[in-house]
PDB file of C-alpha atoms in Angstrom:
ATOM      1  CA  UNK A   1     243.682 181.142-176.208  1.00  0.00           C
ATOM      2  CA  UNK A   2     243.356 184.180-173.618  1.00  0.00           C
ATOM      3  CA  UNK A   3     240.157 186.140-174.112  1.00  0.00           C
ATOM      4  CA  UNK A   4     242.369 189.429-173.373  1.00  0.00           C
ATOM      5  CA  UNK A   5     244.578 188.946-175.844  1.00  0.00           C
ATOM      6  CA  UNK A   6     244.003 189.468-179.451  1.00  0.00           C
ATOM      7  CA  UNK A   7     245.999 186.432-180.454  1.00  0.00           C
ATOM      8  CA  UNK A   8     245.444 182.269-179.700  1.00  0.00           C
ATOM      9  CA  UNK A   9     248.267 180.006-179.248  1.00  0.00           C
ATOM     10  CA  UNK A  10     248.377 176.037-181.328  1.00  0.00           C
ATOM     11  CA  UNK A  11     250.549 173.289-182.368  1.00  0.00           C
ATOM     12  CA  UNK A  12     250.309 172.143-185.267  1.00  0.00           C
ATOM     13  CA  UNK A  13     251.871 169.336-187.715  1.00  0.00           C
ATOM     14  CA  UNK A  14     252.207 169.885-191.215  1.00  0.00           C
ATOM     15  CA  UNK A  15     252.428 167.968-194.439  1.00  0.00           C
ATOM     16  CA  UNK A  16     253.528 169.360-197.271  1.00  0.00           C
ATOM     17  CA  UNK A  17     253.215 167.693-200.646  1.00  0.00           C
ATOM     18  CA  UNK A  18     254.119 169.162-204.056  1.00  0.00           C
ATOM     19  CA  UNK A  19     251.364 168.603-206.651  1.00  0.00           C
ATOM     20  CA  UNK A  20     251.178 169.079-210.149  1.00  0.00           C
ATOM     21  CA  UNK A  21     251.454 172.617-211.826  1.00  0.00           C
ATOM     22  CA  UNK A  22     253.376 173.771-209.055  1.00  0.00           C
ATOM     23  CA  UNK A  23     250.323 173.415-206.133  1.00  0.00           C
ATOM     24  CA  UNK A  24     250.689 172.118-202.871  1.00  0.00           C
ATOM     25  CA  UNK A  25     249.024 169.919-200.552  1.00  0.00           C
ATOM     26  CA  UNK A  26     249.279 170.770-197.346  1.00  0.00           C
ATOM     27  CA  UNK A  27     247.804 168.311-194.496  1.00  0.00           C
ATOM     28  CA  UNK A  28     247.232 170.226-191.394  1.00  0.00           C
ATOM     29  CA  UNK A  29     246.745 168.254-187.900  1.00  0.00           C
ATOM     30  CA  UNK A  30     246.425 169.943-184.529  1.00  0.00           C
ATOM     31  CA  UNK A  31     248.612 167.941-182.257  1.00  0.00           C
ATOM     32  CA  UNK A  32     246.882 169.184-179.213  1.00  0.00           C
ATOM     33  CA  UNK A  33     242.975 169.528-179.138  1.00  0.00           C
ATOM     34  CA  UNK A  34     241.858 172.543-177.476  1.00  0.00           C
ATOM     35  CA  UNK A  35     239.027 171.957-174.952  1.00  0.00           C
ATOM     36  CA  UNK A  36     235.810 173.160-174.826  1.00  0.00           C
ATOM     37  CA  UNK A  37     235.168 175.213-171.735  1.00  0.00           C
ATOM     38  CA  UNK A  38     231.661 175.695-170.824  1.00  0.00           C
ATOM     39  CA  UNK A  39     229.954 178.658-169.398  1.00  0.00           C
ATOM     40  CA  UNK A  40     226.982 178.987-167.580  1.00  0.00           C
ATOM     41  CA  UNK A  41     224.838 182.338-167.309  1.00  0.00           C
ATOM     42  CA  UNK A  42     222.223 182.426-164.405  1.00  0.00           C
ATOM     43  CA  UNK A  43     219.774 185.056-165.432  1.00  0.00           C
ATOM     44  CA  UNK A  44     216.683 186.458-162.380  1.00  0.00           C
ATOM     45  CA  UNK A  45     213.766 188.061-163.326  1.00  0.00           C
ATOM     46  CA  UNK A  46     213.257 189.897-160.512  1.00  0.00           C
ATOM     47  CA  UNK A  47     209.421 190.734-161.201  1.00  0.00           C
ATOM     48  CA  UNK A  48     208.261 187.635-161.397  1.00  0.00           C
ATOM     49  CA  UNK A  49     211.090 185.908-158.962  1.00  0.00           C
ATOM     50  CA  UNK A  50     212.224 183.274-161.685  1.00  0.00           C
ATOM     51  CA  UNK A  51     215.438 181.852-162.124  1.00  0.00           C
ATOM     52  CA  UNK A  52     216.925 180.833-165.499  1.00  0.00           C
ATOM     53  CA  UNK A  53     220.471 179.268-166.178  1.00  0.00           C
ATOM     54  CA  UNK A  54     221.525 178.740-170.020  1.00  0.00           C
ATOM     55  CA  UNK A  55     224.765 177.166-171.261  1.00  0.00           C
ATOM     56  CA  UNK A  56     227.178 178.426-173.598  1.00  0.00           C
ATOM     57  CA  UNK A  57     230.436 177.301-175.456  1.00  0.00           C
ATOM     58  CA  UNK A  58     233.059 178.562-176.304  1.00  0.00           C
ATOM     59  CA  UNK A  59     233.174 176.282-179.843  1.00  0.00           C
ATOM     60  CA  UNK A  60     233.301 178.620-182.653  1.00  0.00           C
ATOM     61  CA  UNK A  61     231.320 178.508-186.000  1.00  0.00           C
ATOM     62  CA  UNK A  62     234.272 177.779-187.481  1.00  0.00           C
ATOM     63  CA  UNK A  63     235.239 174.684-185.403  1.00  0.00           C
ATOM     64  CA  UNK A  64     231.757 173.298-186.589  1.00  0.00           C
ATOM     65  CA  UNK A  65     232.627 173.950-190.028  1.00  0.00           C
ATOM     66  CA  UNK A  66     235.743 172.412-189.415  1.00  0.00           C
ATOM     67  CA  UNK A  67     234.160 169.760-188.053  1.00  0.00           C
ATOM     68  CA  UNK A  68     231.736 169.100-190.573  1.00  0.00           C
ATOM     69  CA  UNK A  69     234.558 169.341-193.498  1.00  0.00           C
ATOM     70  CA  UNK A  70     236.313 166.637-191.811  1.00  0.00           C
ATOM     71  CA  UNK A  71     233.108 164.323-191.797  1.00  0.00           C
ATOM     72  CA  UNK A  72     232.182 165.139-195.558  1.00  0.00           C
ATOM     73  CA  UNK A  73     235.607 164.405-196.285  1.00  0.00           C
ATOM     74  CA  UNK A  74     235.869 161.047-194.326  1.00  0.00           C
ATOM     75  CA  UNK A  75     232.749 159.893-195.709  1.00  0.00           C
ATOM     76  CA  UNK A  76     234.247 160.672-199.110  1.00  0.00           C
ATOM     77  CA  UNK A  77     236.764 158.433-199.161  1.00  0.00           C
ATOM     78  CA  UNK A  78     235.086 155.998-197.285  1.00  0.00           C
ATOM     79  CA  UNK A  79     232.528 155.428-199.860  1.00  0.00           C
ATOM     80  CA  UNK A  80     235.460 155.647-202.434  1.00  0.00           C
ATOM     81  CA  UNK A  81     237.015 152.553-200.989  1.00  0.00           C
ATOM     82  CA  UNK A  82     233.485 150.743-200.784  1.00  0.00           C
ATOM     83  CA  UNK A  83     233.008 151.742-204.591  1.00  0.00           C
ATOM     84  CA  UNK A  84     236.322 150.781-205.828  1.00  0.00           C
ATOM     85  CA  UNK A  85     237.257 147.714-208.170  1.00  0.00           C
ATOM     86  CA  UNK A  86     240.641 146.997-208.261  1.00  0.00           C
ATOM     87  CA  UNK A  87     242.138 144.603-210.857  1.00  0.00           C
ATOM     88  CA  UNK A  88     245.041 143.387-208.767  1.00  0.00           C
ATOM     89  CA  UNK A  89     243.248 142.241-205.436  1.00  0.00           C
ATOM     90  CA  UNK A  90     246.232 141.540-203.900  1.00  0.00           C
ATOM     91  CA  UNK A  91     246.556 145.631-203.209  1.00  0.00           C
ATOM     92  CA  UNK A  92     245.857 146.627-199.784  1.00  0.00           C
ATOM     93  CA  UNK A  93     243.642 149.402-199.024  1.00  0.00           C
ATOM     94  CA  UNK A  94     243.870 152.100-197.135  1.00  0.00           C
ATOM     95  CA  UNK A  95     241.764 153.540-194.449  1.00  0.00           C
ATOM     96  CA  UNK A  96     239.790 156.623-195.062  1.00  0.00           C
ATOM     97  CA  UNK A  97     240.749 159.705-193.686  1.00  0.00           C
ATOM     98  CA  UNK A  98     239.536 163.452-193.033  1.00  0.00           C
ATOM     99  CA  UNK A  99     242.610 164.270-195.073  1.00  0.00           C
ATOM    100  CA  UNK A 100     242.555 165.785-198.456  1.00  0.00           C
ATOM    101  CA  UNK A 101     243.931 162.711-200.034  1.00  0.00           C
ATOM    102  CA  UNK A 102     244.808 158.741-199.599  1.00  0.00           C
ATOM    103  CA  UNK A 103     247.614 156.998-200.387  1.00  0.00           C
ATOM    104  CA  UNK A 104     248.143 153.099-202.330  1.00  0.00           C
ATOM    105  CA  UNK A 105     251.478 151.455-201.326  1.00  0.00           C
ATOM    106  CA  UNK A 106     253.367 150.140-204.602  1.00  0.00           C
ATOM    107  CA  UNK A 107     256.803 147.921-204.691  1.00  0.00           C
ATOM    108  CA  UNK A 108     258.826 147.669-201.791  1.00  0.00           C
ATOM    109  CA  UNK A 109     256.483 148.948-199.640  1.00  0.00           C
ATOM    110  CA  UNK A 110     254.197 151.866-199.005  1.00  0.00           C
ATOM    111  CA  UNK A 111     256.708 154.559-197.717  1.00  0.00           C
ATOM    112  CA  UNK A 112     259.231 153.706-200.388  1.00  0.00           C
ATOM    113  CA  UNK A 113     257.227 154.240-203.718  1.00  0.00           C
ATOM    114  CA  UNK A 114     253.397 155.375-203.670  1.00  0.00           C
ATOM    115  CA  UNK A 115     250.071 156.500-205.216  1.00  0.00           C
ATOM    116  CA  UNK A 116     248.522 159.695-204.234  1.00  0.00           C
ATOM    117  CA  UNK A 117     244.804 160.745-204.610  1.00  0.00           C
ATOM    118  CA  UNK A 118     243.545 163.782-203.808  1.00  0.00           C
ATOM    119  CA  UNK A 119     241.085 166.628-204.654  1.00  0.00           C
ATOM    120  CA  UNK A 120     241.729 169.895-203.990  1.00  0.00           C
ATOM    121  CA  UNK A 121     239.228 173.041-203.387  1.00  0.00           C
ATOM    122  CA  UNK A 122     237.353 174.267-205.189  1.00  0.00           C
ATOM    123  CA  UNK A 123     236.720 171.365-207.960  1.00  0.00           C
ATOM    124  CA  UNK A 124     239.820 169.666-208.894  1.00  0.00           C
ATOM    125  CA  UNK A 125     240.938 165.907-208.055  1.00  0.00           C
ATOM    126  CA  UNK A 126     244.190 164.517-209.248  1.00  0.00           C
ATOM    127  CA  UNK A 127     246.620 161.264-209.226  1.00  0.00           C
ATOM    128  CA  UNK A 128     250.527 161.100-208.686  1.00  0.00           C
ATOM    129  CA  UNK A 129     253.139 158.577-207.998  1.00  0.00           C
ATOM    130  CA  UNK A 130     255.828 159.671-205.866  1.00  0.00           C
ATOM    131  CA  UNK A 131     259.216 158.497-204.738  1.00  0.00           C
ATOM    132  CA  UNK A 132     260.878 158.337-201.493  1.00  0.00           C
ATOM    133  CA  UNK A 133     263.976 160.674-202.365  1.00  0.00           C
ATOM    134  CA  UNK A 134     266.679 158.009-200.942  1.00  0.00           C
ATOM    135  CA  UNK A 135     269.085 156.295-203.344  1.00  0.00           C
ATOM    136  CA  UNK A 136     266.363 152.942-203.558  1.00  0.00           C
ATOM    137  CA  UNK A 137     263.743 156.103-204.964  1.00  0.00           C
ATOM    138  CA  UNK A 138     266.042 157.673-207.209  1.00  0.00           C
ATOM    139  CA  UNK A 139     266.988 154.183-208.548  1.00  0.00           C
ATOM    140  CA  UNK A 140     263.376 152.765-208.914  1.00  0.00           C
ATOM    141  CA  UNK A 141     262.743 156.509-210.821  1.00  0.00           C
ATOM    142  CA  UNK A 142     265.639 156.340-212.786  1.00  0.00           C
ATOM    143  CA  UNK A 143     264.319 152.407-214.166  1.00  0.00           C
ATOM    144  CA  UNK A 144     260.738 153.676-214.925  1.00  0.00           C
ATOM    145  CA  UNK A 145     262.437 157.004-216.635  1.00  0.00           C
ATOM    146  CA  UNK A 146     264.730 154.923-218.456  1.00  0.00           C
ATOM    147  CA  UNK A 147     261.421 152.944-220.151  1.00  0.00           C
ATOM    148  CA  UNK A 148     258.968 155.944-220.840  1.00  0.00           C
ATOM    149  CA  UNK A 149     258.735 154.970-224.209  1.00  0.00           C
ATOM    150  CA  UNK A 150     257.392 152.287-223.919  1.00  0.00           C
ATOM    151  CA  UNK A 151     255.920 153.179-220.555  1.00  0.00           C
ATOM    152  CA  UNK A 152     253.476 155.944-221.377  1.00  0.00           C
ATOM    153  CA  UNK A 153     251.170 154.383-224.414  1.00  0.00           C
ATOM    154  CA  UNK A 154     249.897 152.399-220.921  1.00  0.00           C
ATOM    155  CA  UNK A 155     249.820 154.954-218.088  1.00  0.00           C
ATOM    156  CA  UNK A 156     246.557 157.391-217.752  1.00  0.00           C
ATOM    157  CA  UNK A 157     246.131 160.055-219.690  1.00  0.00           C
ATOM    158  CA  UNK A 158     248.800 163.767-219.421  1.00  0.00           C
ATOM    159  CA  UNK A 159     251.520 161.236-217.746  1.00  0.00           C
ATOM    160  CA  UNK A 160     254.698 163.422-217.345  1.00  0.00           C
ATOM    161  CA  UNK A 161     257.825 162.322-215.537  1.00  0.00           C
ATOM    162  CA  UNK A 162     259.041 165.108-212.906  1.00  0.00           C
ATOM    163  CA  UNK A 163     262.874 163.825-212.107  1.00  0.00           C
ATOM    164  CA  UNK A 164     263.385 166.791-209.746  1.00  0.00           C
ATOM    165  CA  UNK A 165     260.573 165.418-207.609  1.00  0.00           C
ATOM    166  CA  UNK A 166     260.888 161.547-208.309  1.00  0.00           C
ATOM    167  CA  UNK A 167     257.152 161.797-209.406  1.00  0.00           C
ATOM    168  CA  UNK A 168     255.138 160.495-212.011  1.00  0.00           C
ATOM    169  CA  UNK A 169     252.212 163.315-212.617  1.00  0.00           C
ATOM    170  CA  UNK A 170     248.951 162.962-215.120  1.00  0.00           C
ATOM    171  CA  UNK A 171     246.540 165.240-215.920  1.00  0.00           C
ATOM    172  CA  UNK A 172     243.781 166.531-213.300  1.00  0.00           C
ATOM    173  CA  UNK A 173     239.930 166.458-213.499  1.00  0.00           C
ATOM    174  CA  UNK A 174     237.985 169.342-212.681  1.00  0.00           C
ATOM    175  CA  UNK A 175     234.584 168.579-211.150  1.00  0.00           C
ATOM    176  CA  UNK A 176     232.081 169.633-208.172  1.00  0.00           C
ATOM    177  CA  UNK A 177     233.288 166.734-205.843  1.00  0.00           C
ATOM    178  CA  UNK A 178     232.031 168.757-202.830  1.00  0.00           C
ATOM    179  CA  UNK A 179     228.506 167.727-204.529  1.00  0.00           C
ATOM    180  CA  UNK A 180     227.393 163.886-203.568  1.00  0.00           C
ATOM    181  CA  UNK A 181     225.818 164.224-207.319  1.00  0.00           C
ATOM    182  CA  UNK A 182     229.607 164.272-208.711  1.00  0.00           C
ATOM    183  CA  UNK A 183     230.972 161.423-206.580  1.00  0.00           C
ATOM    184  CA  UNK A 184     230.311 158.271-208.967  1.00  0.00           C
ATOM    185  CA  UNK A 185     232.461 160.868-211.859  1.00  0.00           C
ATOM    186  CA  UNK A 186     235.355 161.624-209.064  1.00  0.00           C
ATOM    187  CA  UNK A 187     235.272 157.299-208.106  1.00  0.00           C
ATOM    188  CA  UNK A 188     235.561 156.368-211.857  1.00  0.00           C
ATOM    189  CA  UNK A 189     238.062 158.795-212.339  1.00  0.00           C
ATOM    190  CA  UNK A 190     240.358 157.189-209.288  1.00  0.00           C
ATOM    191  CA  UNK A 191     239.718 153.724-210.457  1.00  0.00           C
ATOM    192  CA  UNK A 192     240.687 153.985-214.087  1.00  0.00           C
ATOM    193  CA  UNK A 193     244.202 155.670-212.926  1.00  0.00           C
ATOM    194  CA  UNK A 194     244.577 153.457-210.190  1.00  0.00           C
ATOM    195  CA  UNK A 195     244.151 150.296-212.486  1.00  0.00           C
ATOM    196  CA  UNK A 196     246.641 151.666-215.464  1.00  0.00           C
ATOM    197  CA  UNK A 197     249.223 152.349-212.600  1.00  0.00           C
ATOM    198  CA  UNK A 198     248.917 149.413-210.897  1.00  0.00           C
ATOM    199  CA  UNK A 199     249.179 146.976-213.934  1.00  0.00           C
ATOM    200  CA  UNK A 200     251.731 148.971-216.217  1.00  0.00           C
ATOM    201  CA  UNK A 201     253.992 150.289-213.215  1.00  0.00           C
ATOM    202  CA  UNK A 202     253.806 147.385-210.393  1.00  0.00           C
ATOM    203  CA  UNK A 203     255.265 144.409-212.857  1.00  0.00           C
ATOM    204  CA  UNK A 204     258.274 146.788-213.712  1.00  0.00           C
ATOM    205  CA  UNK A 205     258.968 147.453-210.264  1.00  0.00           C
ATOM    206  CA  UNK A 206     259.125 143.902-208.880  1.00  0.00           C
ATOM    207  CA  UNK A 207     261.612 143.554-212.262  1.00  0.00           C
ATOM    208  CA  UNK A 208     263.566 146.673-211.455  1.00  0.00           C
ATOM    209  CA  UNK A 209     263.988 145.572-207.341  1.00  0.00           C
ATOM    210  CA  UNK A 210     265.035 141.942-208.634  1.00  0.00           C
ATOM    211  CA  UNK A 211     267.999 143.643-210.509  1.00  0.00           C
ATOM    212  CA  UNK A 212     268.828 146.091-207.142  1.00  0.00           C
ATOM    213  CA  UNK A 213     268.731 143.639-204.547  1.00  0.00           C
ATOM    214  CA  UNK A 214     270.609 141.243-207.076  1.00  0.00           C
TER     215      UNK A 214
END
């Protein structure tokens, strides 16, 4: 940033993810922290001969807010992963983050086939299960598609198959998650989708990779 310019310079790294009803989630991360630079005023009363020195920063209200967002957040999903109950304990969890969402690896492995959570400002949170849009995704889509009779009497509730995103969407909850008083609603919410998924989805899967590898 240059104070005598009315513009600042950064780098940043974006994820994009398309969401149900046409939303995105976008997951911005500086790549390059700015750093603070201090400045120090020396004041002198010149009646009474004192000397007084003060320091300033340059750190914005907004980088606090930032900052503070990004510790709400993280504690979030850390006490979501502390809360939650999964029926299949062989599912690794992952770590929290001061992202918007969290992602649960399914069959082969976590950056081939996925579940997203996520909540989104001002009071919605949501699930989706995404593919990785190489011919293993479009297959393991295609096998699940293929089924969704018989498929969606077990997934969570509003499950709709998107084939022009290889995702798997159900319906959203809206609720004041920004409010601790909401967070036991937002954690039960996670859980129930996360256990339907895992045990209607996972089995068929493992079944469909047996037949691709084969």
């Amino acid at each position: 940033m240059n104070a005598s310019m009315e513009f600042s310079f950064a780098m940043l790294e974006m994820q994009v993810f398309h969401m149900p009803d046409n939303q995105l989630l976008v997951n911005p991360q500086v790549m390059h922290k700015t750093e603070i630079t201090e400045r120090r005023v020396i004041s002198v009363d010149q009646v009474n001969g004192g000397i007084a020195e003060t320091l300033e920063s340059n750190s914005s209200q907004g980088e606090l807010r930032i900052k503070k967002d990004s510790g709400q957040t993280y504690e979030y999903w850390n006490e979501l992963l502390e809360y939650l109950v999964l029926d299949d304990v062989s599912v690794r969890l992952p770590t929290p983050s001061t992202k918007g969402s969290l992602w649960f690896e399914l069959p082969p492995r976590a950056y081939q086939s996925w579940i997203t959570i996520y909540r989104l400002k001002p009071n919605t949170i949501g699930v989706f299960v995404r593919f990785r849009k190489d011919a293993l995704g479009h297959y393991l889509f295609e096998y699940l598609y293929n089924m969704q009779d018989a498929l969606m009497p077990l997934l969570p509730e509003g499950a709709e198959f998107v084939p022009d995103k290889l995702q798997i969407k159900f319906s959203t909850l809206t609720l004041e998650w920004m409010s601790e008083e909401f967070w036991k609603d937002a954690f039960d919410f996670y859980q129930l989708h996360l256990n339907q998924i895992y045990a209607s989805i996972k089995p068929l899967l493992l079944q469909a990779l047996d037949g691709y590898e084969g």
